[in-house]
Tab-separated table of C-alpha atoms in Angstrom:
chain	number	residue	atom	x	y	z
A	1	MET	CA	46.341	79.728	85.328
A	2	GLY	CA	47.678	79.136	88.816
A	3	HIS	CA	45.684	77.104	91.338
A	4	PRO	CA	45.094	78.987	94.643
A	5	ILE	CA	45.997	77.296	97.908
A	6	GLN	CA	42.758	76.009	99.418
A	7	GLN	CA	43.739	72.586	100.774
A	8	ILE	CA	47.019	72.091	102.688
A	9	VAL	CA	48.097	68.710	104.004
A	10	ILE	CA	50.921	68.329	106.536
A	11	VAL	CA	52.649	64.952	106.445
A	12	HIS	CA	55.179	63.128	108.636
A	13	PRO	CA	54.221	64.697	112.007
A	14	TRP	CA	55.333	63.010	115.199
A	15	HIS	CA	53.454	62.588	118.508
A	16	ASP	CA	52.395	65.327	120.932
A	17	ASP	CA	53.993	63.361	123.795
A	18	ASN	CA	57.170	64.884	122.402
A	19	ARG	CA	56.333	68.513	123.100
A	20	GLY	CA	59.255	69.632	120.946
A	21	ASP	CA	57.737	68.107	117.813
A	22	CYS	CA	54.349	69.423	118.918
A	23	ALA	CA	55.827	72.932	119.201
A	24	ILE	CA	57.246	72.677	115.680
A	25	LEU	CA	53.797	71.749	114.393
A	26	LEU	CA	52.028	74.524	116.319
A	27	GLY	CA	54.420	77.126	114.923
A	28	MET	CA	53.906	75.870	111.372
A	29	LEU	CA	50.129	76.060	111.756
A	30	ASN	CA	50.335	79.616	113.148
A	31	VAL	CA	52.225	80.752	110.061
A	32	PHE	CA	50.071	78.813	107.589
A	33	TYR	CA	46.817	80.220	108.971
A	34	GLN	CA	48.306	83.719	108.718
A	35	ARG	CA	49.575	83.173	105.176
A	36	TRP	CA	46.536	81.264	103.878
A	37	PRO	CA	43.659	82.263	106.228
A	38	ASP	CA	40.947	80.684	104.059
A	39	ALA	CA	42.710	77.362	103.527
A	40	THR	CA	41.590	74.054	105.011
A	41	ILE	CA	44.556	72.392	106.702
A	42	SER	CA	44.749	68.668	107.383
A	43	LEU	CA	47.269	66.461	109.139
A	44	VAL	CA	48.148	62.918	108.053
A	45	SER	CA	48.614	60.772	111.135
A	46	ARG	CA	51.967	59.029	111.453
A	47	PHE	CA	50.473	56.060	113.276
A	48	SER	CA	48.571	52.973	112.299
A	49	ASP	CA	44.997	52.863	113.560
A	50	SER	CA	45.877	49.803	115.634
A	51	ASP	CA	48.723	51.586	117.420
A	52	PRO	CA	47.774	52.643	120.985
A	53	ALA	CA	49.703	55.875	120.362
A	54	ALA	CA	47.256	56.927	117.640
A	55	SER	CA	44.282	57.868	119.835
A	56	ASP	CA	45.814	60.956	121.501
A	57	ALA	CA	48.712	61.613	119.135
A	58	TYR	CA	47.699	65.219	118.347
A	59	ARG	CA	45.706	66.233	121.439
A	60	HIS	CA	47.585	69.505	122.124
A	61	THR	CA	47.662	70.428	118.448
A	62	CYS	CA	43.919	69.870	117.975
A	63	GLN	CA	43.135	71.754	121.168
A	64	ALA	CA	45.055	74.776	119.878
A	65	PHE	CA	43.568	74.433	116.373
A	66	PRO	CA	40.156	72.733	116.637
A	67	GLN	CA	39.507	73.386	112.942
A	68	LEU	CA	42.425	71.098	112.020
A	69	LYS	CA	41.467	67.836	110.326
A	70	VAL	CA	43.373	64.619	111.104
A	71	ILE	CA	43.536	62.105	108.261
A	72	PRO	CA	44.111	58.454	109.210
A	73	SER	CA	47.419	57.071	107.998
A	74	PRO	CA	47.009	55.528	104.534
A	75	LEU	CA	50.002	53.283	105.191
A	76	TRP	CA	50.197	50.049	107.098
A	77	GLY	CA	52.987	49.040	109.406
A	78	TYR	CA	54.144	52.024	111.460
A	79	SER	CA	53.968	51.333	115.180
A	80	THR	CA	55.668	52.535	118.339
A	81	ALA	CA	55.771	48.936	119.597
A	82	ARG	CA	59.207	47.320	119.872
A	83	HIS	CA	59.559	43.559	119.375
A	84	ARG	CA	61.933	41.083	117.761
A	85	TRP	CA	59.978	41.025	114.486
A	86	ARG	CA	60.252	44.785	114.122
A	87	PRO	CA	62.860	44.748	111.274
A	88	ILE	CA	60.710	42.361	109.225
A	89	GLU	CA	57.631	44.483	109.920
A	90	MET	CA	59.458	47.591	108.719
A	91	LEU	CA	60.581	45.878	105.504
A	92	LEU	CA	57.055	44.643	104.779
A	93	SER	CA	55.582	48.064	105.466
A	94	GLY	CA	58.187	49.590	103.143
A	95	ALA	CA	57.213	47.132	100.416
A	96	TYR	CA	53.551	48.017	100.941
A	97	ALA	CA	54.364	51.734	100.713
A	98	LEU	CA	56.200	51.136	97.426
A	99	LEU	CA	53.211	49.198	96.094
A	100	CYS	CA	50.922	52.089	97.044
A	101	LEU	CA	53.224	54.511	95.246
A	102	VAL	CA	53.162	52.448	92.055
A	103	ALA	CA	49.538	51.279	92.082
A	104	MET	CA	48.090	54.422	93.705
A	105	PRO	CA	45.053	52.796	95.371
A	106	THR	CA	41.963	54.959	95.928
A	107	THR	CA	41.585	54.733	99.702
A	108	ALA	CA	39.730	57.481	101.563
A	109	SER	CA	42.981	58.863	103.000
A	110	MET	CA	44.704	58.834	99.621
A	111	GLU	CA	41.716	60.612	98.062
A	112	GLN	CA	42.042	63.429	100.597
A	113	LEU	CA	45.749	63.710	99.853
A	114	ALA	CA	45.059	63.786	96.134
A	115	GLN	CA	42.716	66.755	96.547
A	116	SER	CA	45.346	68.920	98.265
A	117	ASP	CA	46.918	71.995	96.694
A	118	LEU	CA	50.073	71.861	98.811
A	119	ILE	CA	51.767	69.084	100.765
A	120	VAL	CA	54.089	70.176	103.568
A	121	MET	CA	56.541	67.942	105.383
A	122	ALA	CA	56.477	68.549	109.129
A	123	GLY	CA	59.693	69.861	110.665
A	124	GLY	CA	62.214	68.013	112.796
A	125	HIS	CA	65.642	66.420	112.756
A	126	LEU	CA	66.286	64.283	109.681
A	127	ARG	CA	69.041	61.735	109.281
A	128	PRO	CA	67.895	60.032	106.100
A	129	VAL	CA	71.258	58.609	105.038
A	130	SER	CA	73.700	55.985	106.224
A	131	HIS	CA	77.111	54.747	105.138
A	132	ASN	CA	75.281	51.561	104.098
A	133	GLN	CA	73.733	52.464	100.744
A	134	LEU	CA	70.916	49.895	100.874
A	135	LYS	CA	69.843	51.092	104.298
A	136	SER	CA	70.225	54.669	103.121
A	137	LEU	CA	67.987	54.132	100.087
A	138	TYR	CA	65.315	52.678	102.368
A	139	LEU	CA	65.624	55.633	104.780
A	140	VAL	CA	65.312	58.209	101.992
A	141	PHE	CA	62.254	56.425	100.602
A	142	ARG	CA	60.492	56.122	103.974
A	143	THR	CA	61.392	59.632	105.154
A	144	PHE	CA	60.243	61.398	101.994
A	145	TYR	CA	57.577	58.925	100.910
A	146	TYR	CA	54.717	61.443	100.716
A	147	LEU	CA	56.872	63.784	98.647
A	148	PHE	CA	57.484	61.051	96.064
A	149	TRP	CA	53.749	60.466	96.165
A	150	ALA	CA	53.095	64.202	95.625
A	151	GLN	CA	55.267	64.066	92.520
A	152	ARG	CA	53.179	61.228	91.151
A	153	TRP	CA	50.038	63.349	91.575
A	154	GLY	CA	51.651	66.583	90.400
A	155	ILE	CA	51.014	68.343	93.725
A	156	PRO	CA	53.459	71.062	94.867
A	157	TYR	CA	55.287	70.222	98.093
A	158	MET	CA	57.581	72.035	100.465
A	159	LEU	CA	59.816	71.336	103.460
A	160	TRP	CA	60.211	73.678	106.404
A	161	SER	CA	61.861	73.577	109.802
A	162	GLN	CA	64.059	70.549	109.185
A	163	SER	CA	67.686	69.958	110.117
A	164	TYR	CA	69.592	67.612	107.827
A	165	ASP	CA	72.348	65.348	109.100
A	166	LEU	CA	73.862	64.112	105.832
A	167	ARG	CA	77.228	62.985	107.164
A	168	GLY	CA	76.535	59.457	105.935
A	169	LEU	CA	77.148	60.758	102.415
A	170	GLU	CA	80.465	62.455	103.152
A	171	GLU	CA	83.559	61.056	101.531
A	172	ASN	CA	85.849	62.203	104.356
A	173	ASN	CA	83.248	61.397	107.082
A	174	PRO	CA	83.965	64.250	109.531
A	175	THR	CA	82.500	63.586	112.960
A	176	THR	CA	83.471	66.712	114.845
A	177	GLY	CA	80.042	68.326	114.589
A	178	GLN	CA	81.598	71.578	113.426
A	179	SER	CA	80.919	73.693	110.364
A	180	ILE	CA	82.964	71.859	107.753
A	181	LYS	CA	82.245	72.220	104.058
A	182	PRO	CA	80.878	68.791	103.170
A	183	ALA	CA	82.111	66.807	100.187
A	184	TYR	CA	79.464	64.340	99.074
A	185	SER	CA	79.918	61.362	96.812
A	186	LYS	CA	78.036	62.186	93.602
A	187	ILE	CA	77.847	58.573	92.412
A	188	ARG	CA	75.899	57.171	95.359
A	189	LEU	CA	72.342	56.220	94.477
A	190	ASP	CA	71.032	57.449	97.828
A	191	ALA	CA	72.555	60.888	97.251
A	192	ARG	CA	70.958	61.030	93.795
A	193	LEU	CA	67.558	59.951	95.142
A	194	LEU	CA	67.725	62.526	97.936
A	195	ALA	CA	68.734	65.265	95.507
A	196	PHE	CA	65.937	64.179	93.160
A	197	VAL	CA	63.156	64.630	95.709
A	198	LEU	CA	64.503	67.812	97.323
A	199	SER	CA	65.384	69.620	94.086
A	200	ARG	CA	61.792	69.271	92.868
A	201	ALA	CA	60.256	70.865	95.950
A	202	ALA	CA	58.430	74.176	95.614
A	203	ALA	CA	60.459	75.376	98.615
A	204	VAL	CA	63.176	73.930	100.845
A	205	LEU	CA	63.443	75.938	104.061
A	206	PRO	CA	65.923	74.410	106.555
A	207	ARG	CA	65.847	75.833	110.050
A	208	GLU	CA	69.531	76.632	110.484
A	209	PRO	CA	72.585	77.498	108.343
A	210	LEU	CA	74.553	74.267	108.827
A	211	SER	CA	71.771	72.291	107.167
A	212	THR	CA	71.595	74.875	104.393
A	213	GLN	CA	75.291	74.357	103.794
A	214	ALA	CA	74.754	70.595	103.581
A	215	LEU	CA	71.903	70.943	101.071
A	216	LEU	CA	73.835	73.368	98.878
A	217	ALA	CA	76.693	70.857	98.773
A	218	LEU	CA	74.146	68.377	97.420
A	219	ASN	CA	73.332	70.941	94.673
A	220	ILE	CA	69.782	71.578	95.899
A	221	PRO	CA	68.649	74.878	94.291
A	222	ASP	CA	66.924	77.836	95.960
A	223	VAL	CA	67.488	76.762	99.560
A	224	VAL	CA	66.441	79.485	102.025
A	225	THR	CA	67.243	79.404	105.741
A	226	ILE	CA	64.427	80.505	108.025
A	227	ALA	CA	64.002	79.978	111.730
A	228	ASP	CA	62.649	76.862	113.385
A	229	SER	CA	58.858	77.124	113.364
A	230	THR	CA	58.842	76.892	117.174
A	231	PHE	CA	59.854	80.563	117.148
A	232	CYS	CA	56.348	81.232	115.797
A	233	VAL	CA	54.450	79.463	118.584
A	234	GLY	CA	51.732	81.630	120.082
A	235	SER	CA	50.851	82.224	123.734
A	236	ASP	CA	48.300	80.446	125.944
A	237	ALA	CA	45.836	82.709	127.759
A	238	THR	CA	45.046	79.974	130.302
A	239	ALA	CA	48.668	79.360	131.285
A	240	PRO	CA	49.778	82.266	133.584
A	241	GLY	CA	48.547	80.534	136.752
A	242	LEU	CA	50.967	77.660	136.208
A	243	LEU	CA	53.785	79.239	138.201
A	244	SER	CA	51.544	79.507	141.255
A	245	ASN	CA	50.246	75.988	140.729
A	246	TYR	CA	53.777	74.627	140.961
A	247	GLY	CA	54.850	76.953	143.774
A	248	LEU	CA	57.239	78.863	141.497
A	249	ALA	CA	55.720	82.353	141.585
A	250	ASN	CA	58.365	84.920	142.594
A	251	LYS	CA	60.999	82.163	142.932
A	252	ARG	CA	64.596	82.385	141.648
A	253	TYR	CA	64.968	79.171	139.701
A	254	TRP	CA	66.835	77.577	136.823
A	255	ALA	CA	64.909	75.210	134.546
A	256	ILE	CA	66.745	72.150	133.206
A	257	THR	CA	65.805	69.576	130.564
A	258	VAL	CA	67.720	66.335	130.085
A	259	LYS	CA	67.219	63.279	127.919
A	260	GLN	CA	68.545	59.765	127.611
A	261	CYS	CA	71.829	60.158	125.719
A	262	SER	CA	73.479	56.787	125.178
A	263	PRO	CA	76.334	55.915	125.347
A	264	VAL	CA	77.406	58.872	127.537
A	265	ALA	CA	74.202	59.123	129.571
A	266	ASP	CA	75.681	58.319	132.993
A	267	SER	CA	78.707	60.611	132.729
A	268	PHE	CA	76.534	63.398	131.305
A	269	LEU	CA	73.991	63.128	134.133
A	270	LYS	CA	76.767	63.094	136.748
A	271	GLU	CA	78.102	66.369	135.330
A	272	MET	CA	74.594	67.816	135.317
A	273	ALA	CA	74.211	66.833	138.980
A	274	GLN	CA	77.465	68.650	139.699
A	275	LEU	CA	76.135	71.744	137.924
A	276	ILE	CA	72.935	71.667	140.005
A	277	GLN	CA	74.889	71.391	143.255
A	278	HIS	CA	77.199	74.276	142.292
A	279	VAL	CA	74.279	76.503	141.250
A	280	LEU	CA	72.455	75.972	144.532
A	281	ALA	CA	75.573	76.158	146.726
A	282	SER	CA	76.636	79.434	145.136
A	283	SER	CA	73.101	80.921	145.424
A	284	ARG	CA	72.911	81.530	141.685
A	285	ALA	CA	69.375	80.166	142.145
A	286	ASP	CA	67.228	79.078	145.084
A	287	GLN	CA	65.587	76.224	143.234
A	288	ILE	CA	66.112	73.908	140.270
A	289	VAL	CA	63.154	72.758	138.170
A	290	LEU	CA	63.601	69.574	136.131
A	291	ILE	CA	61.093	69.585	133.283
A	292	ALA	CA	60.233	66.550	131.178
A	293	GLN	CA	60.053	68.177	127.748
A	294	SER	CA	59.129	64.821	126.199
A	295	ILE	CA	57.091	62.060	127.851
A	296	GLY	CA	56.982	59.577	124.954
A	297	PRO	CA	55.584	58.046	122.885
A	298	THR	CA	58.516	55.590	122.869
A	299	PRO	CA	60.472	54.646	126.013
A	300	GLU	CA	63.624	56.170	124.509
A	301	GLU	CA	61.917	59.567	124.262
A	302	ASP	CA	60.565	59.611	127.818
A	303	ASP	CA	62.560	62.266	129.697
A	304	ARG	CA	61.053	61.182	132.999
A	305	ARG	CA	63.537	58.316	132.978
A	306	ALA	CA	66.456	60.698	132.602
A	307	ASN	CA	65.062	62.942	135.355
A	308	CYS	CA	64.865	59.958	137.703
A	309	GLN	CA	68.459	58.956	136.922
A	310	LEU	CA	69.641	62.528	137.461
A	311	LEU	CA	67.963	62.708	140.867
A	312	GLU	CA	69.858	59.571	141.918
A	313	HIS	CA	73.122	61.474	141.427
A	314	LEU	CA	72.063	64.306	143.769
A	315	THR	CA	73.095	64.049	147.397
A	316	GLY	CA	72.138	65.558	150.736
A	317	SER	CA	69.720	68.416	151.116
A	318	VAL	CA	70.155	69.420	147.466
A	319	ARG	CA	67.273	67.166	146.454
A	320	ASN	CA	64.924	69.237	148.608
A	321	GLN	CA	65.654	72.221	146.343
A	322	VAL	CA	64.864	70.328	143.143
A	323	THR	CA	61.333	70.203	141.746
A	324	THR	CA	60.332	67.874	138.919
A	325	ILE	CA	57.507	68.741	136.513
A	326	GLU	CA	56.441	65.776	134.413
A	327	ASP	CA	52.788	66.547	133.696
A	328	ASP	CA	51.219	66.482	130.244
A	329	LEU	CA	51.598	70.199	129.531
A	330	SER	CA	51.319	71.816	126.121
A	331	PRO	CA	54.311	73.626	124.560
A	332	THR	CA	52.742	77.007	125.354
A	333	GLN	CA	52.297	75.977	128.990
A	334	LEU	CA	55.930	74.843	129.131
A	335	SER	CA	56.918	78.220	127.712
A	336	VAL	CA	55.332	79.883	130.768
A	337	LEU	CA	57.542	77.785	133.051
A	338	TYR	CA	60.608	78.749	131.016
A	339	ARG	CA	59.601	82.428	131.079
A	340	GLY	CA	59.650	82.429	134.870
A	341	ALA	CA	63.169	80.981	135.041
A	342	GLN	CA	66.357	82.993	135.349
A	343	LEU	CA	68.043	80.598	132.922
A	344	VAL	CA	67.142	77.438	131.008
A	345	VAL	CA	69.783	74.738	130.584
A	346	GLY	CA	68.340	72.661	127.786
A	347	THR	CA	69.328	69.341	126.294
A	348	ARG	CA	66.049	69.339	124.401
A	349	LEU	CA	66.400	71.916	121.612
A	350	GLN	CA	62.761	72.980	121.694
A	351	SER	CA	63.036	73.714	125.418
A	352	VAL	CA	65.793	76.166	124.502
A	353	ILE	CA	63.729	77.741	121.724
A	354	LEU	CA	60.595	77.991	123.883
A	355	ALA	CA	62.730	79.701	126.533
A	356	LEU	CA	64.071	82.169	123.968
A	357	VAL	CA	60.546	82.848	122.666
A	358	ALA	CA	59.598	83.626	126.279
A	359	GLY	CA	62.575	86.019	126.564
A	360	THR	CA	64.678	83.816	128.869
A	361	PRO	CA	68.414	83.232	128.251
A	362	ALA	CA	69.346	79.614	127.597
A	363	TYR	CA	72.390	77.369	127.633
A	364	ALA	CA	72.034	74.669	124.950
A	365	ILE	CA	73.490	71.157	125.078
A	366	ALA	CA	73.489	69.425	121.690
A	367	TYR	CA	72.893	65.694	121.595
A	368	THR	CA	72.897	65.497	117.810
A	369	TYR	CA	74.309	67.461	114.877
A	370	PRO	CA	73.659	70.044	113.386
A	371	LYS	CA	70.422	71.524	114.713
A	372	THR	CA	71.445	72.996	118.084
A	373	HIS	CA	74.735	74.531	116.913
A	374	GLY	CA	73.030	76.084	113.899
A	375	ILE	CA	70.131	77.635	115.785
A	376	MET	CA	72.274	79.043	118.589
A	377	THR	CA	74.466	80.610	115.903
A	378	MET	CA	71.374	82.237	114.366
A	379	MET	CA	70.549	83.670	117.796
A	380	GLU	CA	74.109	85.028	118.180
A	381	MET	CA	74.523	82.786	121.237
A	382	ALA	CA	77.032	80.216	119.975
A	383	SER	CA	79.183	80.732	123.096
A	384	LEU	CA	76.314	79.298	125.162
A	385	CYS	CA	76.271	75.980	123.360
A	386	THR	CA	78.130	72.714	123.902
A	387	THR	CA	77.632	69.001	123.244
A	388	VAL	CA	76.532	66.174	125.507
A	389	GLU	CA	79.953	64.566	125.090
A	390	ALA	CA	81.863	67.750	125.963
A	391	PHE	CA	79.546	68.978	128.704
A	392	SER	CA	81.122	69.687	132.079
A	393	ALA	CA	79.672	71.578	135.020
A	394	GLU	CA	82.790	73.707	135.479
A	395	THR	CA	83.004	74.788	131.841
A	396	ALA	CA	79.275	75.417	131.531
A	397	LEU	CA	79.185	77.655	134.605
A	398	ALA	CA	82.233	79.546	133.373
A	399	GLN	CA	80.541	80.160	130.012
A	400	ILE	CA	77.301	81.219	131.684
A	401	ASP	CA	79.107	83.547	134.099
A	402	ALA	CA	81.031	85.100	131.212
A	403	ALA	CA	77.799	85.940	129.397
A	404	ASP	CA	75.937	89.120	130.266
A	405	LEU	CA	72.577	87.512	131.005
A	406	ALA	CA	70.886	90.817	131.813
A	407	HIS	CA	71.933	92.210	128.422
A	408	LEU	CA	70.880	88.978	126.740
A	409	ARG	CA	67.446	89.213	128.325
A	410	GLU	CA	67.070	92.623	126.676
A	411	GLN	CA	68.373	91.436	123.296
A	412	ILE	CA	66.582	88.083	122.974
A	413	PRO	CA	63.059	89.474	122.260
A	414	MET	CA	64.439	91.644	119.451
A	415	ARG	CA	66.391	88.730	117.935
A	416	VAL	CA	63.371	86.432	118.142
A	417	SER	CA	61.143	89.105	116.603
A	418	LYS	CA	63.613	89.520	113.737
A	419	LEU	CA	63.622	85.769	113.027
A	420	LYS	CA	59.805	85.616	113.121
A	421	GLN	CA	59.459	88.582	110.788
A	422	HIS	CA	61.932	87.044	108.344
A	423	THR	CA	59.850	83.855	108.365
A	424	LEU	CA	56.645	85.737	107.592
A	425	ASP	CA	58.382	87.756	104.865
A	426	VAL	CA	59.655	84.586	103.181
A	427	PHE	CA	56.195	83.016	103.216
A	428	CYS	CA	54.625	86.175	101.828
A	429	ARG	CA	57.026	85.970	98.885
A	430	LEU	CA	56.475	82.276	98.215
A	431	ASP	CA	54.543	81.657	95.021
A	432	MET	CA	52.602	78.429	95.492
A	433	THR	CA	49.854	79.204	92.958
A	434	ARG	CA	51.435	77.052	90.293
A	435	SER	CA	49.454	74.875	87.918
A	436	ARG	CA	49.029	71.251	88.912
A	437	SER	CA	50.288	68.641	86.506
A	438	ASN	CA	48.537	65.376	85.790
A	439	PRO	CA	49.599	62.354	87.844
A	440	GLY	CA	52.160	60.288	85.986
């Protein structure tokens, strides 16, 4: 007899400082509580108890879902701190994780995991492979550790809202970032290990078609593409006053998100400064709003740095027409800011999706493959997508001017609604009431 879903555990979540990852998590929880309204849902923290990032890691998520339980990390060694002993620390923590997988110690956190009926891997961008096979094996093990653990306990597991960059496995190593049918080496141990863990999942639900193509090339069965879970983020009843708070009510503004994009960061930011100056000079907008979509938890993820660098490239009176918003806002609050904009130019993918959810047209700038290209294709907006390397102010404005933004604003809510309904339909059809096997 099948075992009903009563206990769901979400593993591998990131930090709410990165409001994109927080949005992914919020959307997943919205769908799970609709699909399994009586289930108890828990979250396994990604951070060691000693890590300063652990204390407020899920503040926005827990505020939106106060019934959510946060389980302390059962693993030692993950930290946001950066120091010269970091590689050794990572190796030791990997060895400890392997020991836990083999010995299966009965810690309080592990006991809670063992009682779950379904383990779900949180969404995000995954690059679990490298051209170096030893490094790749380590990455696959660390990335999918809890799924290997679920197999040991005989607990069904699923993956949703991931993008998979598997180019490290490709024999011809294409680097163009375009839709090329991948050809993976079938003799690599990392490819076999990755296929092993994914092919045994109860469901593999990548968030865009390019990742689906990559997984099918790896012979993963029953892969179904459904939208990024951020499309399922709800609204915030306390947020409408935000526009007035920031002096944006009834203003014609474009919202822009940028991030640190080495090694082309300086040239990219110079082009973005040119775009801002052209937009304001041509009266396409009266104001530009720079929004820090991510404020941590690592220095590399802090968009406030990129905003500061971008402002340095602006000259004259233009800076007086640029507002920066770098407060600790939730994803639903950010969505209100994007809703009020005429257009969002987003380097952060979730800023683009939150804009689309709010009904605002967006121009997407991909800093990694394949997530942005795939999602803009799903939204029938591939012509409004470029890469950080190829980005130029002149080309971007030409592409934006060529698009019928008024028509897009009418079409976007219907396209978003269609993606959300498809997601709910897929989850309604999922059969997770399978019998649990004994841990082996």
